[in-house]
């Protein structure tokens, strides 16, 4: 659903996009993969602004671009929903909460560092973040397996093995998967042209 040309509803969409992205960024601990899951729940499951397959494609673009995945995810979702204004609103809403929180924490760094309760709270958050990331992996893996494309499943398993067992740098894995995707697309396009 593209709201970029719908002028009357555009302001409401931009405001809703800002509030949603700001909220997600403010209450998401653990990095970009966590916020991507919550963006999927908000924009796909709750608002129905984006289809699930399209969200997976947007996440793939966000992962392959340089920079933090949370900001990249906000960029692609914002642009998809409302063009350049949506992109700018999403970026602003994503970077404001960490900027404000880190600014406050830096003022009271010593007190935070020495506080036992803050340390225990952060340790608890790490456990929660691990669970959310595991949820993302399982959902994305299940969605990829549902397509019943043997090559996609093989690529997913090989990427996991390369990262987990062989400790190959993730950058090389992403570049290899991108190259495989390009080759597959070119081959399928060539077959369609020949038919």
Coordinates of C-alpha atoms in Angstrom, one line a residue:
X1 CA 0.0 0.0 0.0
X2 CA 1.6 3.2 -1.1
X3 CA 0.5 6.4 0.6
X4 CA 2.9 8.7 -1.2
X5 CA 0.4 10.2 -3.6
X6 CA -2.6 10.3 -1.3
X7 CA -2.5 13.9 -0.1
X8 CA -5.5 14.0 2.3
X9 CA -4.4 10.9 4.2
X10 CA -0.7 11.5 3.9
X11 CA -0.4 13.7 7.0
X12 CA -2.1 11.1 9.2
X13 CA 0.0 8.3 7.8
X14 CA 3.2 10.3 8.4
X15 CA 2.1 11.1 12.0
X16 CA 1.2 7.4 12.6
X17 CA 4.5 6.3 11.0
X18 CA 6.5 8.7 13.2
X19 CA 4.7 7.7 16.4
X20 CA 5.0 4.0 15.6
X21 CA 8.7 4.1 14.6
X22 CA 9.5 6.4 17.6
X23 CA 7.8 4.0 20.0
X24 CA 9.5 1.0 18.5
X25 CA 12.9 2.6 18.7
X26 CA 12.4 3.9 22.2
X27 CA 11.4 0.5 23.7
X28 CA 13.6 -1.8 21.6
X29 CA 16.8 -3.1 23.3
X30 CA 19.2 -5.3 21.6
X31 CA 19.8 -3.9 18.2
X32 CA 18.3 -3.9 14.8
X33 CA 17.1 -7.4 14.5
X34 CA 14.8 -6.9 17.4
X35 CA 13.3 -3.7 15.9
X36 CA 12.8 -5.4 12.5
X37 CA 10.6 -8.1 14.2
X38 CA 8.6 -5.4 15.9
X39 CA 8.2 -3.4 12.7
X40 CA 6.9 -6.5 11.0
X41 CA 4.3 -7.0 13.7
X42 CA 3.3 -3.3 13.6
X43 CA 3.3 -2.7 9.8
X44 CA 2.4 -6.1 8.5
X45 CA 0.3 -7.8 11.2
X46 CA -1.4 -4.8 12.9
X47 CA -1.7 -2.0 10.3
X48 CA -1.6 -4.2 7.2
X49 CA 0.3 -1.6 5.3
X50 CA 2.9 -4.0 3.9
X51 CA 2.6 -7.7 2.8
X52 CA 4.7 -10.2 4.7
X53 CA 6.7 -11.2 1.6
X54 CA 7.4 -7.6 0.9
X55 CA 8.5 -7.0 4.4
X56 CA 11.0 -9.9 4.1
X57 CA 12.3 -8.3 0.9
X58 CA 12.6 -4.9 2.7
X59 CA 14.5 -6.6 5.5
X60 CA 16.9 -8.2 3.1
X61 CA 17.6 -4.8 1.5
X62 CA 18.1 -3.3 5.0
X63 CA 20.5 -6.0 6.0
X64 CA 22.6 -5.7 2.8
X65 CA 23.0 -1.9 3.1
X66 CA 25.8 -0.5 5.2
X67 CA 24.9 1.0 8.5
X68 CA 22.6 0.0 11.4
X69 CA 19.8 -2.3 10.4
X70 CA 17.3 -0.4 12.6
X71 CA 17.8 2.8 10.6
X72 CA 18.1 0.9 7.3
X73 CA 14.8 -0.9 8.1
X74 CA 13.1 2.4 8.9
X75 CA 14.4 3.9 5.7
X76 CA 13.0 1.2 3.4
X77 CA 9.7 0.9 5.3
X78 CA 9.2 4.7 5.4
X79 CA 10.1 5.1 1.8
X80 CA 7.8 2.3 0.8
X81 CA 4.9 3.8 2.7
X82 CA 5.2 7.5 2.0
X83 CA 8.1 8.2 -0.3
X84 CA 10.8 10.7 0.7
X85 CA 8.8 12.3 3.5
X86 CA 8.2 8.9 5.0
X87 CA 11.9 8.1 4.7
X88 CA 12.8 11.3 6.5
X89 CA 10.2 10.8 9.2
X90 CA 11.2 7.2 9.8
X91 CA 14.9 8.1 10.1
X92 CA 14.1 10.9 12.6
X93 CA 11.8 8.7 14.7
X94 CA 14.4 5.9 14.8
X95 CA 17.4 8.0 15.8
X96 CA 15.7 10.3 18.3
X97 CA 15.1 7.8 21.1
X98 CA 18.6 6.4 21.3
X99 CA 20.1 9.9 21.0
X100 CA 18.0 11.2 23.9
X101 CA 18.5 8.1 26.0
X102 CA 22.3 8.1 25.5
X103 CA 22.5 11.8 26.1
X104 CA 20.8 11.3 29.5
X105 CA 22.9 8.3 30.3
X106 CA 26.2 10.1 29.5
X107 CA 25.3 12.8 32.0
X108 CA 24.9 10.2 34.7
X109 CA 27.4 7.6 33.5
X110 CA 29.2 7.0 36.7
X111 CA 26.0 6.5 38.7
X112 CA 24.6 4.1 36.1
X113 CA 27.9 2.1 35.9
X114 CA 28.1 1.6 39.7
X115 CA 24.4 0.9 40.3
X116 CA 23.7 -2.8 41.0
X117 CA 20.1 -2.6 39.9
X118 CA 20.9 -1.1 36.6
X119 CA 23.4 -3.8 36.0
X120 CA 20.9 -6.6 36.8
X121 CA 18.3 -4.9 34.6
X122 CA 20.7 -4.9 31.7
X123 CA 21.5 -8.5 32.2
X124 CA 17.8 -9.4 32.2
X125 CA 17.3 -7.4 29.0
X126 CA 20.1 -9.4 27.3
X127 CA 18.2 -12.6 28.0
X128 CA 15.0 -11.1 26.6
X129 CA 16.9 -9.8 23.5
X130 CA 18.2 -13.3 22.9
X131 CA 14.7 -14.7 22.9
X132 CA 13.4 -12.0 20.5
X133 CA 16.3 -12.6 18.1
X134 CA 15.6 -16.4 18.2
X135 CA 12.0 -15.6 17.4
X136 CA 13.1 -13.5 14.3
X137 CA 15.3 -16.3 13.1
X138 CA 12.6 -19.0 13.5
X139 CA 9.9 -16.9 11.8
X140 CA 12.1 -15.9 8.9
X141 CA 13.4 -19.4 8.5
X142 CA 9.9 -20.9 8.6
X143 CA 8.7 -18.3 6.0
X144 CA 11.6 -19.2 3.7
X145 CA 10.9 -23.0 4.2
X146 CA 7.2 -22.5 3.4
X147 CA 8.1 -21.5 -0.2
X148 CA 9.4 -25.0 -0.7
X149 CA 12.2 -23.8 -2.8
X150 CA 15.0 -26.3 -2.3
X151 CA 17.7 -23.9 -3.4
X152 CA 16.6 -21.2 -0.9
X153 CA 16.6 -23.8 1.9
X154 CA 20.1 -25.0 0.8
X155 CA 21.4 -21.4 0.7
X156 CA 19.9 -20.8 4.2
X157 CA 21.5 -23.9 5.6
X158 CA 24.9 -23.2 3.9
X159 CA 24.9 -19.6 5.2
X160 CA 24.1 -20.8 8.7
X161 CA 26.9 -23.5 8.6
X162 CA 29.4 -21.0 7.2
X163 CA 28.6 -18.4 10.0
X164 CA 28.2 -20.8 12.9
X165 CA 30.6 -23.7 12.3
X166 CA 33.2 -22.1 10.0
X167 CA 33.0 -18.6 11.5
X168 CA 33.1 -17.0 8.0
X169 CA 32.7 -13.2 8.2
X170 CA 29.0 -12.3 7.7
X171 CA 29.9 -9.7 5.1
X172 CA 31.2 -12.5 2.8
X173 CA 28.1 -14.6 3.4
X174 CA 25.8 -11.6 2.5
X175 CA 27.8 -10.8 -0.6
X176 CA 27.8 -14.5 -1.7
X177 CA 24.0 -14.8 -1.2
X178 CA 23.4 -11.5 -3.0
X179 CA 25.5 -12.8 -5.9
X180 CA 23.6 -16.1 -6.0
X181 CA 20.3 -14.1 -6.0
X182 CA 21.5 -12.0 -9.0
X183 CA 22.6 -15.1 -10.9
X184 CA 19.2 -16.8 -10.2
X185 CA 17.3 -13.8 -11.3
X186 CA 19.3 -13.4 -14.5
X187 CA 18.9 -17.1 -15.3
X188 CA 15.1 -17.1 -14.7
X189 CA 14.9 -13.9 -16.8
X190 CA 16.8 -15.5 -19.6
X191 CA 14.5 -18.6 -19.6
X192 CA 11.4 -16.3 -19.8
X193 CA 12.9 -14.4 -22.8
X194 CA 13.7 -17.7 -24.6
X195 CA 10.2 -19.0 -24.1

